[in-house]
Backbone as JSON Lines, residues from 0, in Angstrom:
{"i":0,"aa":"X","n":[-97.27,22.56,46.28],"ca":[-96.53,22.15,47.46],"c":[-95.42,23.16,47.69]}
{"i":1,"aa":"X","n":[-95.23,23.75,48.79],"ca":[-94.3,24.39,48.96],"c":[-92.86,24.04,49.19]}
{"i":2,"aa":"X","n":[-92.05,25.05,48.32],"ca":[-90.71,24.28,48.37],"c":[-89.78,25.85,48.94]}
{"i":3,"aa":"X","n":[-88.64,25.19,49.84],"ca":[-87.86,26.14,50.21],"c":[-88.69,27.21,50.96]}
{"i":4,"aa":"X","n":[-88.97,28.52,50.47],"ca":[-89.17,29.22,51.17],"c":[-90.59,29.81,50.46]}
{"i":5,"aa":"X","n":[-91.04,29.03,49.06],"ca":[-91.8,29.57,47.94],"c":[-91.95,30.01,46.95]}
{"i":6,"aa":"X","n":[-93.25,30.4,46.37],"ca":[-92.37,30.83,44.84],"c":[-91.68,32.32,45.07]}
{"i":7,"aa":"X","n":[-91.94,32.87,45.77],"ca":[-91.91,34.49,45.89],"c":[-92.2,34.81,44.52]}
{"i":8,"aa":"X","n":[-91.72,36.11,44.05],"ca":[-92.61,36.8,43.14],"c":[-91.03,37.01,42.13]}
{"i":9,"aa":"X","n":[-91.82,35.73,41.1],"ca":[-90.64,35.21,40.06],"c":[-92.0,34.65,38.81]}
{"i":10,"aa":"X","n":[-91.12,35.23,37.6],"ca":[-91.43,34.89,36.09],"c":[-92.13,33.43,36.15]}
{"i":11,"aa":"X","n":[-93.16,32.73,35.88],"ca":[-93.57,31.1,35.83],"c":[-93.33,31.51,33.99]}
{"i":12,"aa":"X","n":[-92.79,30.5,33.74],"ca":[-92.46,30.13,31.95],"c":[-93.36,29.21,31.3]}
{"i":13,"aa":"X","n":[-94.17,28.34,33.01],"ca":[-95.4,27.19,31.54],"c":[-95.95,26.6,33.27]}
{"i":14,"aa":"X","n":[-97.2,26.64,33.01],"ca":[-98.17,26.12,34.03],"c":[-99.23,25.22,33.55]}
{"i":15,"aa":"X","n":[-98.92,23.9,33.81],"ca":[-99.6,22.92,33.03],"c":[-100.82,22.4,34.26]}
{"i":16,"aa":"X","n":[-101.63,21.75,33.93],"ca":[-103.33,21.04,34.98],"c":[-102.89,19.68,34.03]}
{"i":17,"aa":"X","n":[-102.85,18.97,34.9],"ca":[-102.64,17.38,34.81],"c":[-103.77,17.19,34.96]}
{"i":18,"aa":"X","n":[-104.58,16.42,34.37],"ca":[-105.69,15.81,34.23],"c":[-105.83,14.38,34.63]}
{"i":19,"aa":"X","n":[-106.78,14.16,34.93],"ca":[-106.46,12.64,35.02],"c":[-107.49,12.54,36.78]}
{"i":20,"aa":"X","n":[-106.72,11.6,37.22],"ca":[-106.84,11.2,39.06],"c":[-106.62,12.5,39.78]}
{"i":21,"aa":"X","n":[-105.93,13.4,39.43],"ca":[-105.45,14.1,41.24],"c":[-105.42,15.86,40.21]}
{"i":22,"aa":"X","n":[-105.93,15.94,38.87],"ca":[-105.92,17.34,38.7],"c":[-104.62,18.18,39.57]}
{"i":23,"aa":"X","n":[-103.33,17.66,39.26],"ca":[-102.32,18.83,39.81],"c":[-102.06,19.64,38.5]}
{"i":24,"aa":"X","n":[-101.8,20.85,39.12],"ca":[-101.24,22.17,38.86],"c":[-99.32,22.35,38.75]}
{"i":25,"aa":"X","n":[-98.87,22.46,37.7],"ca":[-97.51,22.43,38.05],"c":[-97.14,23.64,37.59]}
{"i":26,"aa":"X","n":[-96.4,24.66,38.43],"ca":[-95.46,25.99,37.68],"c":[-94.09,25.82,37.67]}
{"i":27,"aa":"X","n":[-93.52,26.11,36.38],"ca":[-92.18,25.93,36.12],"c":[-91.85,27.28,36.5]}
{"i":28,"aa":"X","n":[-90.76,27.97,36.96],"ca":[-90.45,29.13,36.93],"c":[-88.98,29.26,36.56]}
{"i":29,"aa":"X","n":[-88.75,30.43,36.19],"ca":[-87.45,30.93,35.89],"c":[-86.49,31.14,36.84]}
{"i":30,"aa":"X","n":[-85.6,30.54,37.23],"ca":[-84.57,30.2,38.69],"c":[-84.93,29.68,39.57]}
{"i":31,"aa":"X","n":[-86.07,29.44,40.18],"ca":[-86.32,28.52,41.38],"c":[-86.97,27.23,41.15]}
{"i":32,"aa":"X","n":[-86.68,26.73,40.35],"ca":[-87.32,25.5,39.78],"c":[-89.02,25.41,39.57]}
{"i":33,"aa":"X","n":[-89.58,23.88,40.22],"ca":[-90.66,23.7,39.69],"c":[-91.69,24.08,41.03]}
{"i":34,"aa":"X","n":[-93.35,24.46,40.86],"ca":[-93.7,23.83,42.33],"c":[-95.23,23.06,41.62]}
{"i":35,"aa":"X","n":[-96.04,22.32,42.49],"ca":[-97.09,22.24,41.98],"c":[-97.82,22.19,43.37]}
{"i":36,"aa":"X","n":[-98.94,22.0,42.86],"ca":[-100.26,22.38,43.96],"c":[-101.77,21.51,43.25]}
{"i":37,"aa":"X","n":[-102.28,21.2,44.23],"ca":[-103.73,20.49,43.61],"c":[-104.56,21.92,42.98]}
{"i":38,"aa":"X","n":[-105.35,21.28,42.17],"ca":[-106.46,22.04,41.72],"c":[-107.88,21.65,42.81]}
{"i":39,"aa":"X","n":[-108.11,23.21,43.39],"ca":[-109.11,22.86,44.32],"c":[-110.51,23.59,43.96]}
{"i":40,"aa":"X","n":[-111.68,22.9,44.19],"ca":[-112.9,23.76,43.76],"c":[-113.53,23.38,45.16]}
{"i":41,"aa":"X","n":[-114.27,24.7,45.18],"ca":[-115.25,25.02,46.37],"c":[-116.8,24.58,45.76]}
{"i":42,"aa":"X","n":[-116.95,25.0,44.76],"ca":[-118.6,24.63,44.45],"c":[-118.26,23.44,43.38]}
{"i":43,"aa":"X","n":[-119.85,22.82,43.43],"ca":[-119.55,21.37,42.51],"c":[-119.97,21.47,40.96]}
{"i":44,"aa":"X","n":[-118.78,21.05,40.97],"ca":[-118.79,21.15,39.09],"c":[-118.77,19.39,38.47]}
{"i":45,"aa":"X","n":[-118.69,19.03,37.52],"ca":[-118.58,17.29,36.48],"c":[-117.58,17.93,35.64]}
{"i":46,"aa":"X","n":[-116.86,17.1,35.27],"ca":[-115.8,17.06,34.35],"c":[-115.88,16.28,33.11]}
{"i":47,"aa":"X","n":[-115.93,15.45,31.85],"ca":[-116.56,14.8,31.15],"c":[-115.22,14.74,30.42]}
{"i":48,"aa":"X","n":[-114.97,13.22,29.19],"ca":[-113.87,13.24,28.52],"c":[-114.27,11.81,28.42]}
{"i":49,"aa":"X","n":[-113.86,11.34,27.2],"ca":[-114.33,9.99,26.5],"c":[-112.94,9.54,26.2]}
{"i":50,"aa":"X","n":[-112.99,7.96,25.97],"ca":[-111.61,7.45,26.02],"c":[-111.32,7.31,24.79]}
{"i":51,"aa":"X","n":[-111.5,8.02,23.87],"ca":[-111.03,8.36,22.34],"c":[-111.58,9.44,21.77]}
{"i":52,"aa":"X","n":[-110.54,9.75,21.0],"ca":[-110.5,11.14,20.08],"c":[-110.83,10.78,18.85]}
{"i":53,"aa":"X","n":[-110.9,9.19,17.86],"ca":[-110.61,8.91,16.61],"c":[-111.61,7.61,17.15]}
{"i":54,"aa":"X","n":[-112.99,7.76,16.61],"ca":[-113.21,6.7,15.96],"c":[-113.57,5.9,14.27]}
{"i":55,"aa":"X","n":[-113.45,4.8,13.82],"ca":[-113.3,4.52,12.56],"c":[-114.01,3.26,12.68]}
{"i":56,"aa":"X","n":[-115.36,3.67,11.77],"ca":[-116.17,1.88,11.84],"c":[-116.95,2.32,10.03]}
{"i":57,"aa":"X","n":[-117.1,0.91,9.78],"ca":[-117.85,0.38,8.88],"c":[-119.38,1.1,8.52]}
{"i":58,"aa":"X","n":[-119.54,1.27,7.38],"ca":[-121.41,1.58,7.07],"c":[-122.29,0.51,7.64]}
{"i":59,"aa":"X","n":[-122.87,0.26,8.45],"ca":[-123.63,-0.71,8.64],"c":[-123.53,-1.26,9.83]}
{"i":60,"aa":"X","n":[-122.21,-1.08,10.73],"ca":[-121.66,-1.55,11.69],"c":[-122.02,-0.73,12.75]}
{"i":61,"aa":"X","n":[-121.49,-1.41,14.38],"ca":[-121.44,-0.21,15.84],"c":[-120.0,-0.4,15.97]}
{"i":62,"aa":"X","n":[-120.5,0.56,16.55],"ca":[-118.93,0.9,17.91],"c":[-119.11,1.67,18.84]}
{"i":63,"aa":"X","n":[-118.63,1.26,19.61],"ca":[-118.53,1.36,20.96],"c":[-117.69,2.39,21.42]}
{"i":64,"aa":"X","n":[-117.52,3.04,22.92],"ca":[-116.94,4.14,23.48],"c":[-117.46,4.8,25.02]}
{"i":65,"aa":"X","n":[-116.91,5.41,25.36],"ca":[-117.0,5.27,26.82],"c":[-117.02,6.9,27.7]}
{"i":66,"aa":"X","n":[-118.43,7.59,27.94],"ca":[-117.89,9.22,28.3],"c":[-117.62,8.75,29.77]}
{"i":67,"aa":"X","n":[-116.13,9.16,30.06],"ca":[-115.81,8.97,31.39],"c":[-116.27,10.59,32.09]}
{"i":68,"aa":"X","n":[-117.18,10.39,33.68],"ca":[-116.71,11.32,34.11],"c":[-116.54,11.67,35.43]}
{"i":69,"aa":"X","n":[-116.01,12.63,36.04],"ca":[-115.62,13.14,37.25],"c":[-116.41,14.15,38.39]}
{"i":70,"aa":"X","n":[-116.49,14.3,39.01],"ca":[-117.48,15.27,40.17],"c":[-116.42,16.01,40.74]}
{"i":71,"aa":"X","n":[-116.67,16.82,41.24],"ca":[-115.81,17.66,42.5],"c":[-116.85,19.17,43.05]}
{"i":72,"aa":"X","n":[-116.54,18.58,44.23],"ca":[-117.47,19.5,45.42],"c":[-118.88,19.85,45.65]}
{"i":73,"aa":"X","n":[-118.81,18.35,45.5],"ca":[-120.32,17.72,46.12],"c":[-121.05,17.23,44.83]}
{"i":74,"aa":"X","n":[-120.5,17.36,44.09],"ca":[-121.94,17.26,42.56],"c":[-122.76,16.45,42.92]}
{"i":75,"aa":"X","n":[-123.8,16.25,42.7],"ca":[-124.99,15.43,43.22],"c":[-125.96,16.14,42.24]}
{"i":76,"aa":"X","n":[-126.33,15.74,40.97],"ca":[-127.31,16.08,40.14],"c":[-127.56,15.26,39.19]}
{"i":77,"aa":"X","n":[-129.08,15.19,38.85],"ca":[-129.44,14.31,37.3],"c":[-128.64,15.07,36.34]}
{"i":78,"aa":"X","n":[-128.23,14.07,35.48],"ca":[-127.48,14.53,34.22],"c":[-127.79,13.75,32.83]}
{"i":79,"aa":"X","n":[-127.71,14.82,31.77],"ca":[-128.33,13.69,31.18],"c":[-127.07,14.15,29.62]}
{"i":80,"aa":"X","n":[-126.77,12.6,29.08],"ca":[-125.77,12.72,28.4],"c":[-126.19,12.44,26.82]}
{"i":81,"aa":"X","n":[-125.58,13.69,25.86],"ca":[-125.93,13.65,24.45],"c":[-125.0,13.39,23.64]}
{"i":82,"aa":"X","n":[-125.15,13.8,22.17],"ca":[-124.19,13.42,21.35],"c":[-124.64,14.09,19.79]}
{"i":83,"aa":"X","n":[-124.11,15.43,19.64],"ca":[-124.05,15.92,18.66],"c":[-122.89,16.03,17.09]}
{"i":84,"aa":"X","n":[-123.8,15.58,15.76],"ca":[-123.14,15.53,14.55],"c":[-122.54,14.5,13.71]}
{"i":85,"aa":"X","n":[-123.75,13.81,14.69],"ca":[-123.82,12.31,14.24],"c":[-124.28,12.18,12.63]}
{"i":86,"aa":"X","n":[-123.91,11.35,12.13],"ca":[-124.68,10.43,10.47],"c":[-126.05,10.43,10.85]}
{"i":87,"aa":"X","n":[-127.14,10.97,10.04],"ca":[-128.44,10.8,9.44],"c":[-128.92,9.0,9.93]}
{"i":88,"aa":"X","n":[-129.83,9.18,10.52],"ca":[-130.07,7.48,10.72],"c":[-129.32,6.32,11.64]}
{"i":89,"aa":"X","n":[-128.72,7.6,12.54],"ca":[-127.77,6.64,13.52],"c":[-128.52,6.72,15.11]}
{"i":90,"aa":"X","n":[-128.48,5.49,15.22],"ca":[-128.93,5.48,16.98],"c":[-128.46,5.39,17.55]}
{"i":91,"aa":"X","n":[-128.31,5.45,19.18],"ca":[-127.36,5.56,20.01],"c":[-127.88,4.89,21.5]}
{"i":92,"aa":"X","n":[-126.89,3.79,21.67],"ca":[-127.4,3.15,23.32],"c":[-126.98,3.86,23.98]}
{"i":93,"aa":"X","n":[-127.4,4.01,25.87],"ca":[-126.55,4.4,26.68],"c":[-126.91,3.43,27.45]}
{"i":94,"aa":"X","n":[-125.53,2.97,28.26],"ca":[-125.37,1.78,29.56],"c":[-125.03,2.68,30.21]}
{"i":95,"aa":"X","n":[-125.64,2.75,31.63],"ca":[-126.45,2.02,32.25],"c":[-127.95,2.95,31.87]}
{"i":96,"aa":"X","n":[-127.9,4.26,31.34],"ca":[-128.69,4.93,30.66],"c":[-128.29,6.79,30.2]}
{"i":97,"aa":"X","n":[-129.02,7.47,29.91],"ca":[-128.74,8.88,28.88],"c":[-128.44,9.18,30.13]}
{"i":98,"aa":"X","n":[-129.8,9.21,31.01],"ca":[-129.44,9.88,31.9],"c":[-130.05,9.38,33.32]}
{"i":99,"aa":"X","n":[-129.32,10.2,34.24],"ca":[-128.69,9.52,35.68],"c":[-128.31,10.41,36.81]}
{"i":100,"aa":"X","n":[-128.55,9.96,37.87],"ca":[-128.25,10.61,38.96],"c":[-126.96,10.56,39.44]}
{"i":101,"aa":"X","n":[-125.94,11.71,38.99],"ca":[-124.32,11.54,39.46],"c":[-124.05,12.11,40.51]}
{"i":102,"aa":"X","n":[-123.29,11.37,41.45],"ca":[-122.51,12.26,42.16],"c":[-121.14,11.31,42.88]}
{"i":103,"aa":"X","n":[-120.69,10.79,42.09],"ca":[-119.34,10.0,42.06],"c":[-118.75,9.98,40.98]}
{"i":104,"aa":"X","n":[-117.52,9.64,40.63],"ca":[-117.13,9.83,39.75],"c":[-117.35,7.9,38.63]}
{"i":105,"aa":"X","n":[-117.09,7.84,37.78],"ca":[-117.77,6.93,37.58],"c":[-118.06,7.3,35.37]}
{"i":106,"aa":"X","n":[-118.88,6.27,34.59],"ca":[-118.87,6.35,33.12],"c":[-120.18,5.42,32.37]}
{"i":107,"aa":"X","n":[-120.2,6.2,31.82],"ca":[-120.98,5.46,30.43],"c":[-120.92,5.27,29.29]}
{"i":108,"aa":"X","n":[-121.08,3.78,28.8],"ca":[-120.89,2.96,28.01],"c":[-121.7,3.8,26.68]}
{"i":109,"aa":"X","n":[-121.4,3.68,25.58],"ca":[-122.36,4.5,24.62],"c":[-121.69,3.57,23.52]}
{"i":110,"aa":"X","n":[-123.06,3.2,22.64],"ca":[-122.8,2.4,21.43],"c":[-123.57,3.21,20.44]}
{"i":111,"aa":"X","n":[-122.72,3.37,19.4],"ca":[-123.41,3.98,18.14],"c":[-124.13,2.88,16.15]}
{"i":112,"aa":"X","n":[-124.62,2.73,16.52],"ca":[-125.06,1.79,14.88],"c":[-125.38,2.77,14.59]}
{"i":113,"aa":"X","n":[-124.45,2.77,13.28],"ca":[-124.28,3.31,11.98],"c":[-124.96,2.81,11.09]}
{"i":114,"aa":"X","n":[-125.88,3.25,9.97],"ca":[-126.83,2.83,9.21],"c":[-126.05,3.0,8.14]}
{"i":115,"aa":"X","n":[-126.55,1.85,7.57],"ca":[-125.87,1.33,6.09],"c":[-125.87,2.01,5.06]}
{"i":116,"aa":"X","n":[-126.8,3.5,4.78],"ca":[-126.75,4.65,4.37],"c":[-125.82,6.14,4.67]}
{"i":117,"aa":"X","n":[-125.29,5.67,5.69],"ca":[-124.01,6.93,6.26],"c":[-123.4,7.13,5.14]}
{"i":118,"aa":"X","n":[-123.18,8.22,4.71],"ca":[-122.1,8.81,3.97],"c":[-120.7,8.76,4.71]}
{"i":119,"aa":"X","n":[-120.16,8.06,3.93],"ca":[-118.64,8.05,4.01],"c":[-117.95,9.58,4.35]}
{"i":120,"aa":"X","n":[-117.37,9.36,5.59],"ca":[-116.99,10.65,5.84],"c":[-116.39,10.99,7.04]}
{"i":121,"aa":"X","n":[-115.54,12.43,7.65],"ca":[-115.41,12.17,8.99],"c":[-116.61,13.32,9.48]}
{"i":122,"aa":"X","n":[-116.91,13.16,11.07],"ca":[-118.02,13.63,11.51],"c":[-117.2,14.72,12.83]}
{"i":123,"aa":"X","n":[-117.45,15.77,13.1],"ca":[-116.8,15.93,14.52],"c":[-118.18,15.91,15.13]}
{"i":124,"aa":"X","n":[-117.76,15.25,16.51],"ca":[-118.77,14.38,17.25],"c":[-118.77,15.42,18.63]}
{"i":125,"aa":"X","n":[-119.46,16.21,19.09],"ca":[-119.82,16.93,20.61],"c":[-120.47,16.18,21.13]}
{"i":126,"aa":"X","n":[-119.75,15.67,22.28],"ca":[-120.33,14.85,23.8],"c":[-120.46,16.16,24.78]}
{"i":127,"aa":"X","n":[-122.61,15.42,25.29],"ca":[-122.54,16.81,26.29],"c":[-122.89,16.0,27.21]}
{"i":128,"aa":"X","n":[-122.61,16.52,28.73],"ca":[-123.37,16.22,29.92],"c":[-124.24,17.93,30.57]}
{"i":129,"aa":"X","n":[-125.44,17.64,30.54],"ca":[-126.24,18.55,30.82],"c":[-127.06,18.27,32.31]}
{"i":130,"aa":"X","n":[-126.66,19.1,33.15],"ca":[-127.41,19.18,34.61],"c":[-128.37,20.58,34.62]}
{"i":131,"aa":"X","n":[-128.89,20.67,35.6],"ca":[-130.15,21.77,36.04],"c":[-128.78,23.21,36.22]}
{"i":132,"aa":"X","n":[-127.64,22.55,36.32],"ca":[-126.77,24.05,37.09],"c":[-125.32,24.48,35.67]}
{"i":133,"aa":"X","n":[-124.63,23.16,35.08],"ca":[-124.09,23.1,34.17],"c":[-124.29,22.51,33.04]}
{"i":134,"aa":"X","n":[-123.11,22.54,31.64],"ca":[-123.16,22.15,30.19],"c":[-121.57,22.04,30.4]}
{"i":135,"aa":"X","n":[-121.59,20.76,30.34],"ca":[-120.14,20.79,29.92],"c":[-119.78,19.4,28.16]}
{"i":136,"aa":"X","n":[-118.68,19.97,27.76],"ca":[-118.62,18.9,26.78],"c":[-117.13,18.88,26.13]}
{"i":137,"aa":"X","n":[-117.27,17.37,25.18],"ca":[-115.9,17.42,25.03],"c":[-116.1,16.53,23.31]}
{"i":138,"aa":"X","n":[-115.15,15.78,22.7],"ca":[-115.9,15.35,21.15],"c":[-114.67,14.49,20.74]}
{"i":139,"aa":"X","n":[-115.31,14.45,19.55],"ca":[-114.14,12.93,19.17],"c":[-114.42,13.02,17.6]}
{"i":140,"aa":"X","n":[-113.51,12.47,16.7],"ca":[-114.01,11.99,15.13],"c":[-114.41,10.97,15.19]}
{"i":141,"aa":"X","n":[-115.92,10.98,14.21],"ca":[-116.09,9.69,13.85],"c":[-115.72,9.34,12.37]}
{"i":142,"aa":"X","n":[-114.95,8.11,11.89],"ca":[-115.08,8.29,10.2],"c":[-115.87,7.24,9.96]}
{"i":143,"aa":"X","n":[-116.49,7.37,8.85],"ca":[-117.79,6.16,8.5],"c":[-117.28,5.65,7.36]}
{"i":144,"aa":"X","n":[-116.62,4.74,7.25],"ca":[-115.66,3.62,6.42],"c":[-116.93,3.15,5.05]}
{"i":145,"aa":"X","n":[-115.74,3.22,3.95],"ca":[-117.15,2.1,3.11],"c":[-116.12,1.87,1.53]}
{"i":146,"aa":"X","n":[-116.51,0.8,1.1],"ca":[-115.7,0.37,0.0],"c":[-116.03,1.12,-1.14]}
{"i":147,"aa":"X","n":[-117.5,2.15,-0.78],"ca":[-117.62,2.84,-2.04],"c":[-117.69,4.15,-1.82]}
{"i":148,"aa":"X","n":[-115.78,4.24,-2.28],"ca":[-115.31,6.01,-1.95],"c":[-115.62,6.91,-2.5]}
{"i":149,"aa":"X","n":[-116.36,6.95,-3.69],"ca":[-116.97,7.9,-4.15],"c":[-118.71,8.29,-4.16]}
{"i":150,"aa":"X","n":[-119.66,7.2,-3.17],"ca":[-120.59,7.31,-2.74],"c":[-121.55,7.51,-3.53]}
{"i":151,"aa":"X","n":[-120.97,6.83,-4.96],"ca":[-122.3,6.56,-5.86],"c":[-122.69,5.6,-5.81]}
{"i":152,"aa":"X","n":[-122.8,4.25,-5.58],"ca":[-123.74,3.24,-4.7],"c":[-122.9,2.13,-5.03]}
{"i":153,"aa":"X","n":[-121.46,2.08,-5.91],"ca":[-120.86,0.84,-6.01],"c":[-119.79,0.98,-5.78]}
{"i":154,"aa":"X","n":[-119.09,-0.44,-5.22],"ca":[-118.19,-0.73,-4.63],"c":[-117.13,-0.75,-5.89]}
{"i":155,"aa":"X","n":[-116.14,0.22,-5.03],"ca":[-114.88,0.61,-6.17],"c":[-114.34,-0.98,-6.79]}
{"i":156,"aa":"X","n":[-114.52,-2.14,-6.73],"ca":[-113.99,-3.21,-7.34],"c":[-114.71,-2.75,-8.5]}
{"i":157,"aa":"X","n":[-115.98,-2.34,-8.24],"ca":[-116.55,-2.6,-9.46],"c":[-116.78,-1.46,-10.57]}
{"i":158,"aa":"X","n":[-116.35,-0.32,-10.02],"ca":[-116.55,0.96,-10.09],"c":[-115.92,1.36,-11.2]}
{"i":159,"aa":"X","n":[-116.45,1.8,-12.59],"ca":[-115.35,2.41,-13.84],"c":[-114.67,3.47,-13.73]}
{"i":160,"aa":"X","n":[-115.11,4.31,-12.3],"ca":[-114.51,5.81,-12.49],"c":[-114.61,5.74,-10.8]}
{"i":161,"aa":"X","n":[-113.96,5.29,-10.4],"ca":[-113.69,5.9,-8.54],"c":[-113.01,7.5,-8.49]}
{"i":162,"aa":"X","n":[-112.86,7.73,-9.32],"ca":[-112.72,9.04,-8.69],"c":[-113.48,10.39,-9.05]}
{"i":163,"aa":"X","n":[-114.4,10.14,-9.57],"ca":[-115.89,10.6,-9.67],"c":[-117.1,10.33,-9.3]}
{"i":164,"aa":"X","n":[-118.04,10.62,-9.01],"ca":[-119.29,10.28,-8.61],"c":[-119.9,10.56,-9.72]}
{"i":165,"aa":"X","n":[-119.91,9.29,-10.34],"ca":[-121.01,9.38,-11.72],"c":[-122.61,8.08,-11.34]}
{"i":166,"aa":"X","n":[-123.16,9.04,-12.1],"ca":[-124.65,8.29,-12.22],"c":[-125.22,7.16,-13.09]}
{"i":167,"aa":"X","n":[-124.03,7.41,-13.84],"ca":[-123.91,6.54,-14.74],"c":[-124.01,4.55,-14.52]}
{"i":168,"aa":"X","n":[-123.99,4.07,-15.83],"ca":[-123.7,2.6,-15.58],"c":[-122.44,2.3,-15.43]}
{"i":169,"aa":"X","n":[-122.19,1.27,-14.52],"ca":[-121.02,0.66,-14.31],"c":[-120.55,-0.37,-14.9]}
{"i":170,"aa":"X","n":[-119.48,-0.56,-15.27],"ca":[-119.25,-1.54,-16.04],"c":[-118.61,-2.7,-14.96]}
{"i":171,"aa":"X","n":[-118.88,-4.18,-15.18],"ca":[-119.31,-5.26,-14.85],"c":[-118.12,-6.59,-15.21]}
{"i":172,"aa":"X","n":[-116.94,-7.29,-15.3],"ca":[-116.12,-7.77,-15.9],"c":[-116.61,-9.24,-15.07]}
């Protein structure tokens, strides 16, 4: 938005893209204060971003999560949405499905069951949306929770040595 007379041709110190609803652009500059301006695109691109960075569930359990995403300048394409670095043996729903014809802005629901065999652990998780023209993606942790932290098959109550992974017998009280 123009202020006063403009930026004229002055030092900017930090230029931040607000994300979110309205993608503004803000430049701070050195003596003439602030200005900002929309972020504008001519050809159509999707934007993608899930409403968590940290998820934390149980061996055996789901959870749930949500890839929100965005269009700008015209997008109108099948897209179809993945999910890389997942646990061995994990499946994955998509509401209303993987994949879909976008061109509004708009999200999908994604549920993950975790199999009762996951290794305890954190995962970094790549969310993609893939069209005929782009790849875009964004990711999250998953940690796969379990009472037996050392992932030799018993539960540390019962465990003689939790802080080893022994093969051994466990002792029983």
């Amino acid at each position: 938005t123009r202020a006063n007379n403009g930026m004229s041709d002055v030092r900017v110190t930090d230029l931040d893209l607000r994300l979110g609803d309205d993608y503004k652009v803000f430049a701070a500059t050195y003596g003439l204060g602030i200005f900002s301006g929309n972020f504008a695109v001519n050809e159509p691109i999707i934007n993608i971003k899930t409403d968590t960075k940290l998820i934390r569930v149980d061996q055996g359990q789901n959870a749930t999560f949500e890839i929100n995403y965005k269009v700008f300048g015209g997008y109108d394409e099948e897209t179809t949405f993945s999910l890389e670095g997942l646990p061995e043996n994990t499946t994955v729903e998509y509401d209303p499905s993987q994949s879909l014809r976008v061109n509004s802005n708009g999200s999908v629901k994604v549920t993950l069951n975790i199999d009762e065999e996951a290794l305890a652990k954190s995962y970094p998780v790549i969310v993609k949306a893939i069209s005929n023209s782009q790849e875009r993606e964004t990711g999250f942790e998953l940690q796969i929770l379990s009472d037996d932290i050392d992932n030799d098959g018993f539960i540390e109550l019962f465990d003689d040595d939790p802080n080893h992974n022994d093969s051994g017998v466990d002792l029983f009280w």
